[in-house]
Coordinates of N, CA and C and ligand atoms in Angstrom, one line a residue:
M1 N -33.6 111.1 82.4 CA -33.8 112.2 81.6 C -32.4 112.7 81.0
N2 N -32.3 112.8 79.7 CA -31.1 113.4 79.1 C -31.6 114.5 78.2
L3 N -31.0 115.7 78.4 CA -31.4 116.9 77.7 C -30.3 117.6 77.0
V4 N -30.6 118.2 75.9 CA -29.6 119.1 75.1 C -30.2 120.5 75.3
F5 N -29.4 121.5 75.7 CA -29.7 122.8 75.6 C -29.1 123.5 74.5
L6 N -29.9 123.9 73.5 CA -29.4 124.4 72.2 C -29.7 125.9 72.1
G7 N -28.8 126.7 71.5 CA -29.2 128.2 71.4 C -27.9 128.9 71.3
P8 N -27.9 130.2 70.8 CA -26.7 130.9 70.7 C -26.0 131.2 71.9
P9 N -24.7 131.5 71.9 CA -24.0 132.0 73.1 C -24.7 133.1 73.7
G10 N -24.8 133.1 75.1 CA -25.5 134.2 75.7 C -27.0 134.1 75.9
A11 N -27.5 133.0 75.4 CA -29.0 132.8 75.4 C -29.4 132.4 76.8
G12 N -28.5 132.1 77.7 CA -29.0 131.8 79.1 C -29.0 130.2 79.4
K13 N -28.4 129.4 78.5 CA -28.4 128.0 78.7 C -27.7 127.6 80.0
G14 N -26.5 128.1 80.2 CA -25.7 127.8 81.4 C -26.4 128.1 82.7
T15 N -27.1 129.3 82.7 CA -27.8 129.8 83.9 C -28.9 128.9 84.2
Q16 N -29.7 128.5 83.3 CA -30.8 127.6 83.5 C -30.4 126.2 83.8
A17 N -29.3 125.8 83.1 CA -28.8 124.4 83.3 C -28.2 124.2 84.7
K18 N -27.5 125.1 85.2 CA -27.0 125.0 86.6 C -28.1 124.8 87.6
R19 N -29.1 125.6 87.5 CA -30.3 125.5 88.5 C -31.0 124.1 88.2
L20 N -31.3 123.9 87.0 CA -32.1 122.6 86.8 C -31.3 121.4 87.3
A21 N -30.1 121.4 87.0 CA -29.2 120.3 87.4 C -29.2 120.1 89.0
R22 N -29.1 121.3 89.6 CA -29.1 121.3 91.1 C -30.5 120.8 91.6
E23 N -31.5 121.3 91.0 CA -32.9 121.0 91.6 C -33.3 119.6 91.2
K24 N -32.8 119.1 90.1 CA -33.4 117.8 89.6 C -32.3 116.6 89.8
G25 N -31.2 117.0 90.3 CA -30.2 115.9 90.5 C -29.6 115.4 89.1
L26 N -29.5 116.3 88.2 CA -28.9 115.9 86.9 C -27.5 116.4 86.8
V27 N -26.7 115.8 85.9 CA -25.3 116.1 85.7 C -25.2 117.2 84.6
H28 N -24.6 118.4 85.0 CA -24.5 119.4 84.0 C -23.2 119.3 83.2
I29 N -23.3 119.0 81.9 CA -22.1 118.9 81.1 C -22.0 120.0 80.2
S30 N -21.1 120.9 80.6 CA -20.9 122.2 79.8 C -19.5 122.1 79.2
T31 N -19.5 121.8 77.8 CA -18.2 121.6 77.1 C -17.3 122.9 77.3
G32 N -18.1 124.0 77.3 CA -17.3 125.3 77.4 C -16.6 125.4 78.8
D33 N -17.3 125.1 79.8 CA -16.7 125.1 81.2 C -15.5 124.1 81.3
I34 N -15.7 122.9 80.7 CA -14.7 121.8 80.8 C -13.4 122.4 80.0
L35 N -13.7 123.0 78.8 CA -12.5 123.4 78.0 C -11.9 124.6 78.7
R36 N -12.6 125.5 79.3 CA -11.9 126.6 80.0 C -11.1 126.1 81.1
D37 N -11.6 125.1 81.9 CA -10.8 124.5 83.0 C -9.5 123.9 82.4
A38 N -9.6 123.2 81.3 CA -8.5 122.6 80.7 C -7.5 123.6 80.2
V39 N -7.9 124.7 79.7 CA -7.0 125.8 79.3 C -6.3 126.2 80.5
K40 N -7.0 126.6 81.6 CA -6.5 127.1 82.8 C -5.4 126.2 83.3
R41 N -5.7 124.9 83.3 CA -4.8 123.9 83.9 C -3.6 123.6 82.9
G42 N -3.7 124.0 81.7 CA -2.6 123.7 80.7 C -2.6 122.2 80.3
T43 N -3.7 121.5 80.4 CA -3.6 120.1 80.0 C -3.5 120.0 78.5
P44 N -3.2 118.8 78.0 CA -2.9 118.6 76.5 C -4.2 119.1 75.7
L45 N -5.4 118.8 76.3 CA -6.7 119.3 75.6 C -6.7 120.8 75.6
G46 N -6.4 121.3 76.8 CA -6.5 122.8 76.9 C -5.5 123.5 75.9
L47 N -4.2 122.9 75.8 CA -3.3 123.5 74.8 C -3.8 123.5 73.5
K48 N -4.5 122.4 73.1 CA -5.0 122.4 71.7 C -6.2 123.2 71.5
A49 N -7.0 123.4 72.6 CA -8.3 124.1 72.3 C -8.2 125.6 72.4
K50 N -7.1 126.1 73.1 CA -6.9 127.5 73.4 C -7.1 128.4 72.2
E51 N -6.3 128.1 71.2 CA -6.3 129.1 70.0 C -7.7 129.2 69.4
F52 N -8.4 128.0 69.3 CA -9.8 128.1 68.7 C -10.8 129.0 69.6
M53 N -10.6 128.7 70.9 CA -11.6 129.5 71.8 C -11.3 131.0 71.8
E54 N -10.0 131.3 71.8 CA -9.7 132.7 71.7 C -10.3 133.5 70.5
K55 N -10.3 132.8 69.4 CA -10.9 133.4 68.2 C -12.3 133.3 68.1
G56 N -13.0 132.5 69.0 CA -14.5 132.4 68.9 C -14.8 131.2 67.9
Q57 N -13.8 130.4 67.5 CA -14.1 129.3 66.6 C -14.4 128.0 67.4
L58 N -15.0 127.1 66.7 CA -15.2 125.8 67.4 C -14.0 125.0 67.5
V59 N -13.8 124.3 68.6 CA -12.8 123.3 68.8 C -13.1 122.1 67.9
P60 N -12.1 121.5 67.3 CA -12.4 120.4 66.4 C -13.2 119.3 67.0
D61 N -14.1 118.7 66.1 CA -15.1 117.7 66.6 C -14.4 116.6 67.3
D62 N -13.2 116.1 66.7 CA -12.7 114.8 67.3 C -12.3 115.0 68.8
L63 N -11.8 116.2 69.1 CA -11.5 116.5 70.6 C -12.7 116.6 71.4
I64 N -13.8 117.2 70.9 CA -15.0 117.3 71.7 C -15.7 116.0 71.9
I65 N -15.7 115.2 70.9 CA -16.4 113.8 71.0 C -15.6 113.0 71.9
A66 N -14.3 113.0 71.9 CA -13.5 112.2 72.9 C -13.8 112.7 74.3
L67 N -13.9 114.0 74.4 CA -14.1 114.6 75.7 C -15.5 114.1 76.4
I68 N -16.5 114.1 75.5 CA -17.8 113.7 75.9 C -17.9 112.2 76.3
E69 N -17.2 111.5 75.5 CA -17.0 110.0 75.9 C -16.5 109.8 77.2
E70 N -15.6 110.7 77.6 CA -14.9 110.6 78.9 C -15.8 111.0 80.0
V71 N -16.5 112.0 79.8 CA -17.3 112.6 81.0 C -18.7 112.0 81.1
M72 N -19.2 111.3 80.1 CA -20.6 110.8 80.2 C -20.8 109.8 81.2
P73 N -21.7 110.0 82.2 CA -21.9 109.0 83.2 C -22.7 107.8 82.5
P74 N -22.3 106.6 82.9 CA -22.9 105.4 82.2 C -24.4 105.3 82.4
E75 N -24.9 105.9 83.4 CA -26.4 105.7 83.7 C -27.2 106.9 83.1
G76 N -26.4 108.0 82.5 CA -27.1 109.1 81.9 C -27.6 110.0 83.0
G77 N -28.7 110.8 82.7 CA -29.2 111.8 83.6 C -28.4 113.1 83.4
V78 N -28.3 113.6 82.2 CA -27.3 114.7 82.0 C -28.1 115.8 81.3
I79 N -27.5 117.1 81.5 CA -27.9 118.2 80.6 C -26.7 118.6 79.9
F80 N -26.8 118.4 78.5 CA -25.6 118.8 77.7 C -25.9 120.4 77.3
D81 N -24.9 121.1 77.7 CA -25.0 122.6 77.6 C -23.9 123.1 76.6
G82 N -24.2 123.5 75.4 CA -23.2 123.9 74.5 C -22.5 122.7 73.7
F83 N -23.2 121.6 73.8 CA -22.9 120.4 73.0 C -24.2 119.7 72.7
P84 N -24.4 119.2 71.4 CA -23.5 119.3 70.3 C -23.6 120.6 69.6
R85 N -22.6 121.0 68.9 CA -22.5 122.3 68.2 C -22.4 122.1 66.7
T86 N -22.3 120.9 66.2 CA -22.2 120.6 64.8 C -23.0 119.3 64.5
V87 N -23.3 119.1 63.2 CA -24.0 117.9 62.9 C -23.2 116.6 63.2
P88 N -21.8 116.7 62.8 CA -21.0 115.5 63.2 C -21.0 115.2 64.8
Q89 N -21.1 116.2 65.5 CA -21.1 116.0 67.0 C -22.5 115.4 67.4
A90 N -23.6 115.9 66.8 CA -24.9 115.3 67.1 C -25.0 113.8 66.7
Q91 N -24.4 113.5 65.6 CA -24.4 112.1 65.1 C -23.6 111.2 66.1
A92 N -22.4 111.8 66.5 CA -21.6 111.0 67.5 C -22.4 110.8 68.8
L93 N -23.1 111.9 69.2 CA -23.9 111.8 70.4 C -24.9 110.6 70.3
D94 N -25.6 110.7 69.2 CA -26.7 109.6 68.9 C -26.0 108.2 69.0
E95 N -24.9 108.1 68.4 CA -24.2 106.8 68.4 C -23.8 106.4 69.8
M96 N -23.3 107.4 70.5 CA -22.8 107.1 71.9 C -24.0 106.6 72.8
L97 N -25.1 107.4 72.7 CA -26.3 107.0 73.5 C -26.8 105.6 73.2
E98 N -26.9 105.4 72.0 CA -27.4 104.0 71.5 C -26.5 103.0 72.1
R99 N -25.2 103.1 72.0 CA -24.3 102.1 72.5 C -24.6 101.9 74.0
K100 N -25.0 103.0 74.8 CA -25.1 102.9 76.2 C -26.7 102.5 76.5
S101 N -27.4 102.3 75.5 CA -28.9 102.1 75.6 C -29.6 103.3 76.4
L102 N -29.1 104.4 76.0 CA -29.7 105.7 76.5 C -30.4 106.4 75.3
R103 N -31.2 107.4 75.7 CA -31.7 108.2 74.6 C -31.9 109.7 75.0
L104 N -32.1 110.6 74.1 CA -32.3 112.0 74.4 C -33.8 112.2 74.7
S105 N -34.1 112.8 75.8 CA -35.5 113.0 76.1 C -36.0 114.2 75.3
K106 N -35.2 115.3 75.4 CA -35.7 116.5 74.7 C -34.5 117.4 74.3
V107 N -34.7 118.2 73.3 CA -33.7 119.3 73.0 C -34.4 120.5 73.2
I108 N -33.9 121.4 74.1 CA -34.5 122.6 74.4 C -33.9 123.7 73.6
L109 N -34.7 124.4 72.8 CA -34.0 125.5 71.9 C -34.3 126.8 72.6
F110 N -33.3 127.5 73.0 CA -33.3 128.8 73.7 C -33.4 129.9 72.6
E111 N -34.6 130.4 72.3 CA -34.8 131.4 71.2 C -34.7 132.8 71.7
V112 N -33.8 133.5 71.1 CA -33.5 134.9 71.5 C -32.8 135.7 70.4
D113 N -33.1 137.0 70.2 CA -32.4 137.7 69.1 C -31.0 138.1 69.4
E114 N -30.4 138.4 68.3 CA -29.0 138.7 68.4 C -28.6 140.0 69.3
D115 N -29.4 141.0 69.2 CA -29.2 142.2 70.0 C -29.2 141.9 71.5
T116 N -30.2 141.0 71.9 CA -30.3 140.6 73.3 C -29.1 139.8 73.7
V117 N -28.6 138.9 72.8 CA -27.4 138.2 73.2 C -26.2 139.0 73.3
V118 N -26.1 140.0 72.4 CA -24.9 140.9 72.6 C -24.9 141.6 73.9
E119 N -26.1 142.1 74.3 CA -26.2 142.8 75.5 C -25.9 141.9 76.7
R120 N -26.4 140.6 76.6 CA -26.2 139.7 77.7 C -24.6 139.3 77.8
L121 N -24.1 139.1 76.7 CA -22.6 138.7 76.7 C -21.7 139.8 77.2
S122 N -22.1 141.1 76.7 CA -21.2 142.2 77.1 C -21.2 142.5 78.6
G123 N -22.4 142.1 79.3 CA -22.5 142.4 80.7 C -22.2 141.1 81.6
R124 N -21.9 140.0 80.9 CA -21.7 138.8 81.7 C -20.4 138.8 82.5
R125 N -20.4 138.5 83.7 CA -19.2 138.3 84.5 C -19.2 137.0 85.2
T126 N -18.0 136.3 85.2 CA -18.0 135.0 85.8 C -17.0 134.9 87.0
C127 N -17.2 134.0 87.8 CA -16.3 133.8 89.0 C -15.3 132.9 88.6
P128 N -14.0 133.2 88.5 CA -12.9 132.3 88.2 C -12.7 131.2 89.2
S129 N -13.2 131.3 90.4 CA -13.0 130.2 91.3 C -14.1 129.2 91.3
C130 N -15.4 129.7 91.4 CA -16.4 128.7 91.5 C -17.3 128.5 90.3
G131 N -17.1 129.4 89.3 CA -17.7 129.3 88.0 C -19.2 129.9 88.0
A132 N -19.6 130.6 89.0 CA -20.8 131.3 89.1 C -21.0 132.3 88.0
V133 N -22.1 132.5 87.5 CA -22.3 133.5 86.4 C -23.2 134.7 86.7
Y134 N -22.8 135.8 86.5 CA -23.7 137.0 86.8 C -23.8 137.8 85.6
H135 N -24.7 138.8 85.7 CA -24.8 139.9 84.6 C -24.8 141.2 85.4
I136 N -24.1 142.2 85.0 CA -24.0 143.5 85.7 C -25.3 144.2 85.8
K137 N -26.3 143.9 84.9 CA -27.6 144.5 85.0 C -28.7 143.6 85.4
F138 N -28.7 142.4 84.7 CA -29.8 141.5 84.8 C -29.7 140.5 86.0
N139 N -28.5 140.3 86.5 CA -28.3 139.3 87.6 C -27.0 139.7 88.3
P140 N -27.0 141.0 89.0 CA -25.8 141.5 89.6 C -25.5 140.8 90.9
P141 N -24.2 140.7 91.2 CA -23.8 140.3 92.5 C -24.2 141.2 93.6
K142 N -24.3 140.8 94.9 CA -24.8 141.8 95.9 C -23.7 142.9 96.1
E143 N -22.4 142.5 96.0 CA -21.4 143.5 96.0 C -20.7 143.6 94.7
D144 N -20.5 144.9 94.3 CA -20.0 145.1 92.9 C -18.8 144.2 92.6
E145 N -18.9 143.5 91.4 CA -17.8 142.7 90.8 C -17.2 141.7 91.8
I146 N -17.9 141.3 92.9 CA -17.4 140.2 93.8 C -18.4 139.1 93.8
C147 N -17.9 137.8 93.7 CA -18.8 136.7 93.8 C -19.5 136.5 95.1
D148 N -20.9 136.4 95.1 CA -21.6 136.3 96.3 C -21.2 135.0 97.1
R149 N -20.8 134.0 96.4 CA -20.6 132.7 97.1 C -19.2 132.5 97.6
C150 N -18.2 132.9 96.8 CA -16.8 132.7 97.3 C -16.0 133.9 97.4
K151 N -16.6 135.1 97.2 CA -16.0 136.4 97.4 C -14.8 136.7 96.5
S152 N -14.6 135.9 95.5 CA -13.5 136.2 94.5 C -14.0 137.4 93.6
P153 N -13.0 138.1 93.1 CA -13.3 139.2 92.2 C -13.7 138.6 90.8
L154 N -14.8 139.1 90.3 CA -15.4 138.5 89.0 C -14.5 139.0 87.9
V155 N -14.6 138.2 86.8 CA -13.9 138.6 85.6 C -14.8 138.6 84.3
Q156 N -14.4 139.3 83.3 CA -15.1 139.1 82.0 C -14.2 138.1 81.2
R157 N -15.1 137.2 80.6 CA -14.4 136.2 79.7 C -13.8 136.9 78.4
E158 N -12.6 136.6 78.1 CA -11.9 137.1 76.9 C -12.8 137.1 75.7
D159 N -13.5 135.9 75.5 CA -14.4 135.7 74.3 C -15.7 136.4 74.4
D160 N -15.9 137.1 75.5 CA -17.2 138.0 75.5 C -16.9 139.4 75.1
K161 N -15.6 139.7 74.6 CA -15.3 141.0 74.0 C -15.9 141.1 72.6
E162 N -16.2 142.4 72.3 CA -17.1 142.5 71.1 C -16.7 141.8 69.8
E163 N -15.4 141.9 69.4 CA -15.0 141.3 68.1 C -15.2 139.8 68.1
V164 N -14.9 139.2 69.3 CA -15.0 137.7 69.3 C -16.5 137.3 69.3
V165 N -17.3 138.1 70.0 CA -18.7 137.8 70.1 C -19.3 137.8 68.6
R166 N -18.9 138.7 67.8 CA -19.5 138.7 66.5 C -19.2 137.4 65.7
N167 N -17.9 137.0 65.9 CA -17.5 135.7 65.3 C -18.2 134.5 65.9
R168 N -18.4 134.5 67.2 CA -19.2 133.4 67.7 C -20.6 133.3 67.2
L169 N -21.2 134.5 67.1 CA -22.6 134.4 66.5 C -22.7 134.0 65.1
R170 N -21.6 134.3 64.3 CA -21.6 133.8 62.9 C -21.3 132.3 62.9
V171 N -20.5 131.8 63.8 CA -20.2 130.3 63.8 C -21.5 129.7 64.3
Y172 N -22.3 130.3 65.2 CA -23.6 129.6 65.6 C -24.5 129.6 64.4
R173 N -24.6 130.6 63.7 CA -25.5 130.6 62.5 C -25.2 129.6 61.5
E174 N -23.8 129.5 61.2 CA -23.4 128.6 60.2 C -23.3 127.1 60.5
Q175 N -22.8 126.9 61.7 CA -22.4 125.5 62.1 C -23.3 124.9 63.1
T176 N -24.0 125.7 64.0 CA -24.8 125.0 65.0 C -26.3 125.1 64.7
A177 N -26.8 126.2 64.1 CA -28.2 126.4 63.8 C -28.8 125.2 63.0
P178 N -28.0 124.6 62.1 CA -28.5 123.5 61.3 C -29.0 122.3 62.2
L179 N -28.5 122.3 63.5 CA -29.0 121.2 64.4 C -30.6 121.4 64.7
I180 N -31.1 122.7 64.5 CA -32.5 122.9 64.9 C -33.3 121.9 63.9
D181 N -33.0 121.9 62.6 CA -33.7 121.0 61.7 C -33.4 119.5 62.0
Y182 N -32.1 119.2 62.4 CA -31.8 117.9 62.7 C -32.6 117.3 63.8
Y183 N -32.9 118.1 64.8 CA -33.7 117.6 65.9 C -35.2 117.7 65.7
K184 N -35.6 118.8 64.9 CA -37.0 118.9 64.6 C -37.5 117.7 63.8
R185 N -36.8 117.1 63.0 CA -37.1 116.0 62.2 C -37.4 114.8 63.1
R186 N -36.7 114.8 64.2 CA -36.8 113.7 65.2 C -38.0 113.9 66.2
D187 N -38.5 115.1 66.0 CA -39.7 115.5 66.9 C -39.4 115.5 68.4
I188 N -38.1 115.9 68.8 CA -37.8 116.0 70.2 C -37.4 117.5 70.5
L189 N -37.7 118.4 69.5 CA -37.2 119.9 69.9 C -38.3 120.6 70.4
V190 N -38.1 121.3 71.6 CA -39.1 122.2 72.2 C -38.4 123.6 72.3
S191 N -39.2 124.6 71.8 CA -38.7 126.0 71.8 C -39.1 126.7 73.1
L192 N -38.1 127.5 73.6 CA -38.4 128.4 74.8 C -38.2 129.8 74.3
D193 N -39.1 130.7 74.8 CA -38.8 132.2 74.6 C -37.8 132.6 75.6
A194 N -36.5 132.6 75.2 CA -35.4 132.8 76.2 C -35.1 134.4 76.4
S195 N -36.0 135.2 75.7 CA -35.8 136.6 75.9 C -36.5 137.2 77.3
K196 N -37.3 136.3 77.9 CA -37.9 136.6 79.1 C -36.8 136.7 80.3
D197 N -37.3 137.2 81.5 CA -36.3 137.3 82.6 C -36.0 135.8 83.1
I198 N -34.9 135.7 83.9 CA -34.4 134.4 84.3 C -35.4 133.5 85.0
E199 N -36.3 134.0 85.9 CA -37.2 133.3 86.6 C -38.3 132.8 85.6
S200 N -38.8 133.7 84.7 CA -39.8 133.3 83.8 C -39.4 132.2 82.8
V201 N -38.1 132.3 82.4 CA -37.5 131.2 81.5 C -37.5 129.9 82.4
Y202 N -37.1 130.0 83.6 CA -37.0 128.7 84.4 C -38.4 128.1 84.6
S203 N -39.4 128.9 84.8 CA -40.7 128.3 85.0 C -41.2 127.7 83.7
D204 N -41.0 128.4 82.6 CA -41.4 127.8 81.2 C -40.7 126.5 81.1
L205 N -39.3 126.5 81.4 CA -38.6 125.3 81.2 C -39.2 124.1 82.0
L206 N -39.5 124.4 83.3 CA -40.2 123.3 84.0 C -41.4 122.8 83.5
R207 N -42.2 123.8 83.0 CA -43.5 123.5 82.4 C -43.3 122.5 81.1
V208 N -42.4 122.9 80.2 CA -42.2 122.1 79.0 C -41.7 120.6 79.3
L209 N -40.8 120.7 80.4 CA -40.3 119.3 80.9 C -41.4 118.4 81.5
N210 N -42.3 119.0 82.2 CA -43.3 118.2 82.9 C -44.5 117.9 81.9
E211 N -44.7 118.8 80.9 CA -45.9 118.7 80.0 C -45.8 117.4 79.3
E212 N -44.6 117.0 78.8 CA -44.7 115.8 77.9 C -44.2 114.6 78.5
G213 N -44.3 114.5 79.8 CA -44.1 113.2 80.5 C -42.8 112.9 81.1
D214 N -41.7 113.1 80.2 CA -40.4 112.7 80.8 C -39.6 113.9 81.1
Ligands
LIG301 P1 -25.1 130.8 77.7 O1 -24.7 129.7 78.7 O2 -26.2 130.4 76.8 O3 -23.9 131.3 77.0 P2 -25.4 132.4 80.2 O4 -26.3 131.5 81.0 O5 -24.0 132.4 80.6 O6 -25.6 132.0 78.6 O7 -26.0 133.8 80.2 C1 -25.4 134.9 79.5 C2 -25.5 136.2 80.3 O8 -26.9 136.6 80.3 C3 -25.1 136.0 81.8 O9 -24.5 137.2 82.2 C4 -26.4 135.7 82.6 O10 -26.4 136.2 83.9 C5 -27.4 136.6 81.7 N1 -28.7 136.0 81.6 C6 -29.1 134.7 81.4 N2 -30.4 134.4 81.3 C7 -30.9 135.7 81.3 C8 -32.2 136.1 81.1 N3 -33.4 135.3 81.0 N4 -32.4 137.5 81.2 C9 -31.4 138.4 81.3 N5 -30.1 137.9 81.5 C10 -29.9 136.6 81.4
LIG302 P1 -19.3 128.4 75.6 O1 -18.9 128.5 77.0 O2 -20.4 127.3 75.4 O3 -19.8 129.7 75.0 O4 -18.1 127.9 74.8 C1 -16.9 128.6 74.7 C2 -16.0 128.2 73.6 O5 -15.6 126.8 73.8 C3 -16.6 128.1 72.2 O6 -16.6 129.4 71.5 C4 -15.7 127.1 71.5 O7 -14.5 127.6 71.1 C5 -15.5 126.1 72.6 N1 -16.6 125.0 72.6 C6 -17.4 124.8 73.6 N2 -18.2 123.8 73.3 C7 -17.9 123.3 72.1 C8 -18.4 122.3 71.3 N3 -19.4 121.5 71.5 N4 -17.7 122.2 70.0 C9 -16.7 122.9 69.7 N5 -16.2 124.0 70.4 C10 -16.8 124.1 71.7

């Protein structure tokens, strides 16, 4: 099974992908997580990506495509989270999968309105050590601002601040939303009502994955 999770920032893709990957033994490929780690470690990719990420712009396609080629396991079994984000990225993914005799099973569209997304992003907190994701209201840690798993103090992502969020939503509408039609035409797009609570979205996700066979 190879899945793409598509939807605006803050829709809940990462939250669901982490759990699904753990429970189904899939590899979770989050380009955002990989890029943030590269920035933190100051690698050549991180140095190039940093300025784009800070402004809420997309990192250039050639860098992202090279990154995906590098991390893709040869046997597949992946959830792509936050990739592809442009039509050229989607085309590059098609070509790469074809070369490896793999295919996309489904593209899951996380549907949620912009007000909800802004509320989710403004309350998102992440653990800088283990990458766990919380929300101050919808998914709070047991102890205020402390990671349940590794006890590190939680942080707010710089790009979750309001001015950057607005830009990220515009970038989504202009550059990523065209992928909805791209995949609809291929008949592999399934929509989820991502405005429900975390548990309900997860059970809907399992249902749509089981429903259609693969
Ligand atoms: P994405 O990966 O799509 O950017 P995240 O999974 O990081 O989104 O979720 C964004 C924020 O919203 C996080 O703080 C997360 O805890 C919270 N969240 C995720 N799913 C839901 C949901 N169904 N209801 C309420 N809050 C959610
Ligand atoms: P995310 O964690 O998915 O919200 O991504 C955070 C930031 O990383 C985005 O705002 C972009 O700057 C960059 N990024 C992540 N994935 C991609 C991608 N597929 N293409 C271009 N930029 C990306």
